[in-house]
Coordinates of C-alpha atoms in Angstrom, one line a residue:
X1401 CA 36.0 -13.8 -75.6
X1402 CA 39.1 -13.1 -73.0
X1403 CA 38.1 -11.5 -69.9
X1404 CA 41.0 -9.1 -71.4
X1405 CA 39.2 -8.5 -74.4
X1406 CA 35.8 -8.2 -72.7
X1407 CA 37.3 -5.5 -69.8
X1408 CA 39.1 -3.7 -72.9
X1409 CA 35.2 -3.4 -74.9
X1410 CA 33.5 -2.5 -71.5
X1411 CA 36.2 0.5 -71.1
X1412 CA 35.4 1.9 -74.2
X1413 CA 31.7 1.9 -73.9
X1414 CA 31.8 3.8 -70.8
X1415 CA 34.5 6.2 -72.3
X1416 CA 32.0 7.0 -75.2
X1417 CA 29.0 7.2 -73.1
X1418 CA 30.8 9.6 -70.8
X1419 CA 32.5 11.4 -73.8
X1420 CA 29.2 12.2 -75.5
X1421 CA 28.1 13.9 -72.3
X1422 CA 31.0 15.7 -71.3
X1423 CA 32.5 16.8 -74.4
X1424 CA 34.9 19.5 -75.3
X1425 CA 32.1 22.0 -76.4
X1426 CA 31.2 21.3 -72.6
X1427 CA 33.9 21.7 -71.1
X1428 CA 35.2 24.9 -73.1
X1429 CA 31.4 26.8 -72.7
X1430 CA 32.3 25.5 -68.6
X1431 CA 35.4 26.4 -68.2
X1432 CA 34.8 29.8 -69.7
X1433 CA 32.6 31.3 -67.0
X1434 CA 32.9 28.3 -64.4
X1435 CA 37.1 27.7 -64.7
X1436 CA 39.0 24.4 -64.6
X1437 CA 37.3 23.1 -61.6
X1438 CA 34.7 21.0 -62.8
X1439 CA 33.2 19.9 -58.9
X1440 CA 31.1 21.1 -56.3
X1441 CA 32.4 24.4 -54.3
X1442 CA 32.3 24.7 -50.3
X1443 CA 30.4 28.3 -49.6
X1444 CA 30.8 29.4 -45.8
X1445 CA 27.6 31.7 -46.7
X1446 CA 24.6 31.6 -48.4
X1447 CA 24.6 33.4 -52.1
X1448 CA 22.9 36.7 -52.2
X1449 CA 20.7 37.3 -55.5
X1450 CA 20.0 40.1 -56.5
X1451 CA 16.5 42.8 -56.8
X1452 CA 15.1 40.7 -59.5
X1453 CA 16.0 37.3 -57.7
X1454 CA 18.6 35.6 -59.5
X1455 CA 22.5 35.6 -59.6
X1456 CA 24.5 37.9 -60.4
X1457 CA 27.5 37.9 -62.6
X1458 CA 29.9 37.7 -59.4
X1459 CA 28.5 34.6 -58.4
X1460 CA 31.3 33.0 -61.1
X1461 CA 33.8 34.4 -59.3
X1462 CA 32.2 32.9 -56.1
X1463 CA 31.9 29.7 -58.0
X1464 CA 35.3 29.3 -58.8
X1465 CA 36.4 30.5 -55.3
X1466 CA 34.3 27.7 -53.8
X1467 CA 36.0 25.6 -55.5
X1468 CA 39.3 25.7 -55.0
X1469 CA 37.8 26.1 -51.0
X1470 CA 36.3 22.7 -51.3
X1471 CA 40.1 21.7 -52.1
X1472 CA 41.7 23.7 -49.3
X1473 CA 39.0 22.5 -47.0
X1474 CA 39.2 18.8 -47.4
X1475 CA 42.9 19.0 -47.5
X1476 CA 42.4 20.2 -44.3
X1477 CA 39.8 17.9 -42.7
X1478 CA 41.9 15.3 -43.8
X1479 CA 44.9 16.4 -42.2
X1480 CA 47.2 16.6 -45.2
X1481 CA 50.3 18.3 -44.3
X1482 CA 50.7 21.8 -46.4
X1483 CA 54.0 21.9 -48.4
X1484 CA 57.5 21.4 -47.3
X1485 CA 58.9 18.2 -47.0
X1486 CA 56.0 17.0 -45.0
X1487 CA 54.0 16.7 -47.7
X1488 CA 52.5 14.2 -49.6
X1489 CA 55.2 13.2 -52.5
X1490 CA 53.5 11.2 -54.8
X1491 CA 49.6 12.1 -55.7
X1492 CA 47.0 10.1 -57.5
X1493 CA 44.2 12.2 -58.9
X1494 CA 41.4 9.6 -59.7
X1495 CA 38.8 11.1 -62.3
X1496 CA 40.5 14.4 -62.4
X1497 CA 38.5 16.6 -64.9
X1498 CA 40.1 19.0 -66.3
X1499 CA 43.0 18.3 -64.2
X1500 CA 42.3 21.2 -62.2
X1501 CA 43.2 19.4 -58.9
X1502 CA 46.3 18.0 -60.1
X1503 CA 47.9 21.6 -60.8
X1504 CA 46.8 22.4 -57.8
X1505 CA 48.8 20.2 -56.4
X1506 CA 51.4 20.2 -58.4
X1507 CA 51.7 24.1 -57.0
X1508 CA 50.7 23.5 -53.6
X1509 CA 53.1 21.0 -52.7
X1510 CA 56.8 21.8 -54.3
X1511 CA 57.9 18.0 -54.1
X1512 CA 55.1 16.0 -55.1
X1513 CA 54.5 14.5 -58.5
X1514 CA 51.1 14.2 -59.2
X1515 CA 49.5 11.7 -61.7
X1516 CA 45.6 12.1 -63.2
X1517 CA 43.4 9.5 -64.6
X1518 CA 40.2 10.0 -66.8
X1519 CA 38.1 7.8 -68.9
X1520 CA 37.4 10.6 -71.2
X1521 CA 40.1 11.1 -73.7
X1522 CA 39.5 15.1 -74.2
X1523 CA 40.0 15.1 -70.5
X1524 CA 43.1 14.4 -70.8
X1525 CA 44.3 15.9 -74.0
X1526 CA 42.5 19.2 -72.2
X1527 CA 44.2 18.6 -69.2
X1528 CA 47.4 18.0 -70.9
X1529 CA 47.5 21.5 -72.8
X1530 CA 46.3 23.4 -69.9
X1531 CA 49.2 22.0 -67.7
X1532 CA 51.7 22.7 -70.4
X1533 CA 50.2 26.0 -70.0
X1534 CA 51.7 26.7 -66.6
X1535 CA 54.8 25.0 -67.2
X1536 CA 53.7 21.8 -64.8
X1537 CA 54.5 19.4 -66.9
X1538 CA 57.4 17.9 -65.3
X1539 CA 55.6 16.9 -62.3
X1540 CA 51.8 17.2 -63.4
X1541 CA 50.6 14.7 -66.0
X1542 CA 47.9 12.4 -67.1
X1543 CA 46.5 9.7 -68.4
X1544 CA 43.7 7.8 -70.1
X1545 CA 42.8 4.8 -67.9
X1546 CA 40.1 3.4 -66.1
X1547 CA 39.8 3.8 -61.8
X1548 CA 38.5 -0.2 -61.7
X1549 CA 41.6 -1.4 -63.3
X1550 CA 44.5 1.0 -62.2
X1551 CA 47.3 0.6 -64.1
X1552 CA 49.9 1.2 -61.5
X1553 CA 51.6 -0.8 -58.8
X1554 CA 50.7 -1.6 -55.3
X1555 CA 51.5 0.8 -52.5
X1556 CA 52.6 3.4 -55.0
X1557 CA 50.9 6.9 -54.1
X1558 CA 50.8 8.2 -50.7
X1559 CA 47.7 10.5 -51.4
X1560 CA 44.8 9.2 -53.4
X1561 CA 42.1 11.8 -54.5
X1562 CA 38.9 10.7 -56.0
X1563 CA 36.6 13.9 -56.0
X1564 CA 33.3 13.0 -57.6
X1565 CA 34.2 10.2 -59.8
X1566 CA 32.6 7.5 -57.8
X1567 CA 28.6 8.7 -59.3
X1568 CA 30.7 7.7 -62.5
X1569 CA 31.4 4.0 -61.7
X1570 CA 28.7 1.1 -61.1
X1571 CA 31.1 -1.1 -59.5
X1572 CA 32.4 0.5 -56.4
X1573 CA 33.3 -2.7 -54.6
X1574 CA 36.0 -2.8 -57.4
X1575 CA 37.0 0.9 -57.1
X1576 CA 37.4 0.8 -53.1
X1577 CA 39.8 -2.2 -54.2
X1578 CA 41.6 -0.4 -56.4
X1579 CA 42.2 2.7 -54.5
X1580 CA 43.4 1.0 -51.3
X1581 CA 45.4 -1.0 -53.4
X1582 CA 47.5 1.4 -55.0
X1583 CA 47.6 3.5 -51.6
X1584 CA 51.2 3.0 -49.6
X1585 CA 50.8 2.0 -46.6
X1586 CA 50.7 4.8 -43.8
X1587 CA 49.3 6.8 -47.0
X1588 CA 45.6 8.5 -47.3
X1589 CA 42.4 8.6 -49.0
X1590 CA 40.5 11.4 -50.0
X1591 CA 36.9 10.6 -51.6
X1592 CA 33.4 12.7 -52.1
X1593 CA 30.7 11.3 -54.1
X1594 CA 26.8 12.4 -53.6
X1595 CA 24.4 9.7 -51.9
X1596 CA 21.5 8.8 -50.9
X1597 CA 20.2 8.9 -47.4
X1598 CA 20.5 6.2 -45.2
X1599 CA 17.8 4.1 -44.9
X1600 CA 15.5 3.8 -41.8
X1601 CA 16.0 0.3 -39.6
X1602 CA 12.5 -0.3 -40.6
X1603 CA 12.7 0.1 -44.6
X1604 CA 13.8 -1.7 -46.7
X1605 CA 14.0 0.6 -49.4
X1606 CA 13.5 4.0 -50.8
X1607 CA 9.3 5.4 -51.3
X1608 CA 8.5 5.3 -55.1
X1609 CA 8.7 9.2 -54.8
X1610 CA 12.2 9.4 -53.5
X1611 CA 13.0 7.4 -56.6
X1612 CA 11.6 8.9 -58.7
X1613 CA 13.3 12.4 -57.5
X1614 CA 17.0 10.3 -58.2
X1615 CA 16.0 9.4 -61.4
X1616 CA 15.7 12.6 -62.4
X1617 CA 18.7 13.5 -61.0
X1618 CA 21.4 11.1 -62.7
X1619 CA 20.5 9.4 -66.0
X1620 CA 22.2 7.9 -69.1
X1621 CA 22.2 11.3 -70.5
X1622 CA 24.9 12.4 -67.7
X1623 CA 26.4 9.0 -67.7
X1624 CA 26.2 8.2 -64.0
X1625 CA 26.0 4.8 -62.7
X1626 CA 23.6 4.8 -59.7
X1627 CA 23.1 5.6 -56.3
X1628 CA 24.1 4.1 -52.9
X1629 CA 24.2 4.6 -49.2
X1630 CA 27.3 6.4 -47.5
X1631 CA 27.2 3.1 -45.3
X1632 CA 28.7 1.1 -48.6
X1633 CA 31.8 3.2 -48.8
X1634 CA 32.4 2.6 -45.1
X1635 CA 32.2 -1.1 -45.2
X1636 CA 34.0 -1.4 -48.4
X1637 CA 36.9 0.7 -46.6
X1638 CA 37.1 -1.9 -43.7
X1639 CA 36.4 -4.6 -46.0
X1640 CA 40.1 -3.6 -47.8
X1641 CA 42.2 -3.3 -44.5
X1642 CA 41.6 0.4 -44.4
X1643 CA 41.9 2.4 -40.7
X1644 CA 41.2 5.8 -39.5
X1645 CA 38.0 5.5 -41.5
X1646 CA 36.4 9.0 -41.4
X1647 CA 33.1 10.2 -43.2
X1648 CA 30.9 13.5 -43.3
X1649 CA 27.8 15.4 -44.7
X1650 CA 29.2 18.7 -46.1
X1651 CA 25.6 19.2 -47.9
X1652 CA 24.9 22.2 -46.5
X1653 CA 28.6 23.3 -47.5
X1654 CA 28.3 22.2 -50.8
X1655 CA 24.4 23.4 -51.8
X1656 CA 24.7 27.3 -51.7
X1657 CA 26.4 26.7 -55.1
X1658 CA 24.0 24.7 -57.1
X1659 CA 22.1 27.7 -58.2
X1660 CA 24.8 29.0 -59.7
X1661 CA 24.7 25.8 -62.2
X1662 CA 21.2 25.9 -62.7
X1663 CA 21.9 29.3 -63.4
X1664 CA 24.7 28.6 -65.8
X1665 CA 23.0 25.9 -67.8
X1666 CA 19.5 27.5 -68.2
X1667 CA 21.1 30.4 -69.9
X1668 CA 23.6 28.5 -71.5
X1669 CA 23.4 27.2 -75.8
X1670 CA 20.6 23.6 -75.3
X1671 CA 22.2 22.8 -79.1
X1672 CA 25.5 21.6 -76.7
X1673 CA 25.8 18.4 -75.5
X1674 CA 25.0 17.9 -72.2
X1675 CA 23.3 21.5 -72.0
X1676 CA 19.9 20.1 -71.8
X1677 CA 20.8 17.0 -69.9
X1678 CA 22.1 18.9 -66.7
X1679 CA 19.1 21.9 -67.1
X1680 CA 16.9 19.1 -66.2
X1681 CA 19.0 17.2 -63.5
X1682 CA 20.1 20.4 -61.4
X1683 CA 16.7 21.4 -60.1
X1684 CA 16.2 18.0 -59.3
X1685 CA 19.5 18.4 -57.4
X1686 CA 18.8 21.1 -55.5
X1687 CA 15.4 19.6 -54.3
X1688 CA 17.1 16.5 -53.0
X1689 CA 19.8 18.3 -51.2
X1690 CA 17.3 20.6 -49.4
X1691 CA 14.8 17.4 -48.9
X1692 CA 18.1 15.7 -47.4
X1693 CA 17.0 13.0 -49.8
X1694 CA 20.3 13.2 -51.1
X1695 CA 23.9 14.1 -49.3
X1696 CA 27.3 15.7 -50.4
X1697 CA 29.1 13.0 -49.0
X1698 CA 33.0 12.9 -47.8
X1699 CA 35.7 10.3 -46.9
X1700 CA 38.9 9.9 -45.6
X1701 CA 40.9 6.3 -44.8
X1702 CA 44.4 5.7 -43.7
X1703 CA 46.1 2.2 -45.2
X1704 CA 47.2 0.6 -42.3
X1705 CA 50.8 0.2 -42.5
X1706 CA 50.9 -3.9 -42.6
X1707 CA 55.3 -3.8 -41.2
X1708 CA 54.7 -2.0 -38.1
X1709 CA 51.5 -3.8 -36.9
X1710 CA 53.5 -7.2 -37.7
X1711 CA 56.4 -6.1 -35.5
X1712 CA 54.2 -4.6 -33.0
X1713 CA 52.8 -8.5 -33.3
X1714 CA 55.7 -9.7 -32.9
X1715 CA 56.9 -7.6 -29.8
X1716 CA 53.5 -8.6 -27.8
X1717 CA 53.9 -12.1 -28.4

């Protein structure tokens, strides 16, 4: 069998794995009460529940407003200039959901055209209708493709966005290649993904308990790959020529909002696919983030701009 043929098989067995989970019964009972942001949210403040203890119906609202926060904040952090001709101008949106990000973009900044990639098909064909929707088509679109094998040139987006998709792929050396490959050059970065914690100079790996805790966090039920250290992210980043190399915990950002899932799913249909999957995962979630087992994880990386340094080379010699 080619290696062609074999890559081509592999896709489509992590396209129906994922499918299965996140389906369009999902998505639609989601998006209903959740909207089109299917991500963590960044809360400034802790939720407030109510007399009886639980959430109330506002905290959708908040939910959705954290979200499109988290956006607006790592935007931000990462020094992305806002609009104008300053601007990013073309924008890669690497495992983008329901292509929430990618309108948000497509809005945000008047000259960009933004491109989206998913490995689910009824991502995209979601994505597609919703973005027709709004009348973004022209510069919004999408497309069924896999983030280890991106099917665009080098040096061809100046923004690269990868928002949670990373839990998604086992091979990440092959994903940090791919994004910094397709990144121009003077062109940025963007990735969060949840992690495990470091490990201590003296361990050489997790306790059996802490282990156990992941496990019950991300299965082959929610079609995530498996866990690593921020540390890998960092070397693979240097290890493909990238500079500026910038990384963060925004747990306790990012944790205020997990309730509000647990919340979701518990009183949500089980008979749905994927219902019952994340009911069990999320508590497990929440536990980890306030154990600091696990960490909401963020990225940024410059692709060092090969001409200039060569001249600059050049000049000192």
């Amino acid at each position: 069998m080619s290696r062609e043929v074999h890559g081509q098989e592999e896709q489509h067995q992590q396209s129906s794995a994922f499918e299965q989970t996140y389906g369009g019964d999902l998505f639609a009972l989601w998006s209903e009460s959740l909207g089109d942001h299917c991500h963590h949210g960044y809360y400034e403040n802790h939720l407030q529940l109510d007399g009886n203890g639980t959430l109330n119906e506002d905290s959708f609202t908040l939910a959705r407003e954290a979200a499109v926060r988290l956006i607006d904040k790592l935007l931000l952090w990462a020094n992305i200039p806002d609009g104008g001709g300053h601007g990013p101008q073309r924008i890669l949106d690497v495992g983008m959901g329901l292509g929430a990000a990618s309108r948000y973009f497509g809005k945000r900044f008047p000259h960009a055209t933004v491109q989206g990639i998913s490995l689910a098909k009824v991502e995209v064909e979601i994505a597609t209708k919703l973005t027709a929707s709004q009348n973004l088509s022209d510069k919004v679109s999408f497309l069924y493709a896999d983030a280890r094998t991106l099917p665009f040139p080098n040096n061809e987006y100046d923004l690269v966005w990868c928002l949670e998709c990373a839990d998604h792929i086992l091979e990440r050396e092959q994903l940090m290649k791919e994004l910094a490959r397709v990144t121009a050059p003077g062109g940025k970065i963007v990735l969060t993904t949840m992690c495990n914690r470091e490990l201590l100079p003296h361990e050489k790996s997790l306790s059996e308990s802490e282990k156990e805790v992941l496990e019950n966090i991300f299965s082959d039920d929610l079609a995530v790959a498996s866990w690593s250290q921020p540390s890998l992210y960092l070397r693979l980043a240097e290890e493909n020529g990238l500079e500026a190399i910038q990384s963060d915990n925004w747990t306790k950002y990012v944790t205020p909002g997990v309730p509000i899932w647990i919340h979701f799913y518990k009183n949500s249909d089980l008979s749905i696919v994927g219902v019952k999957a994340f009911s069990m995962a999320l508590p497990a979630l929440m536990k980890a983030y306030e154990q600091g087992l696990v960490e909401y994880f963020v990225f940024k990386a410059v692709k060092i701009i090969f001409l200039i340094l060569s001249l600059l080379m050049l000049i000192i010699v």
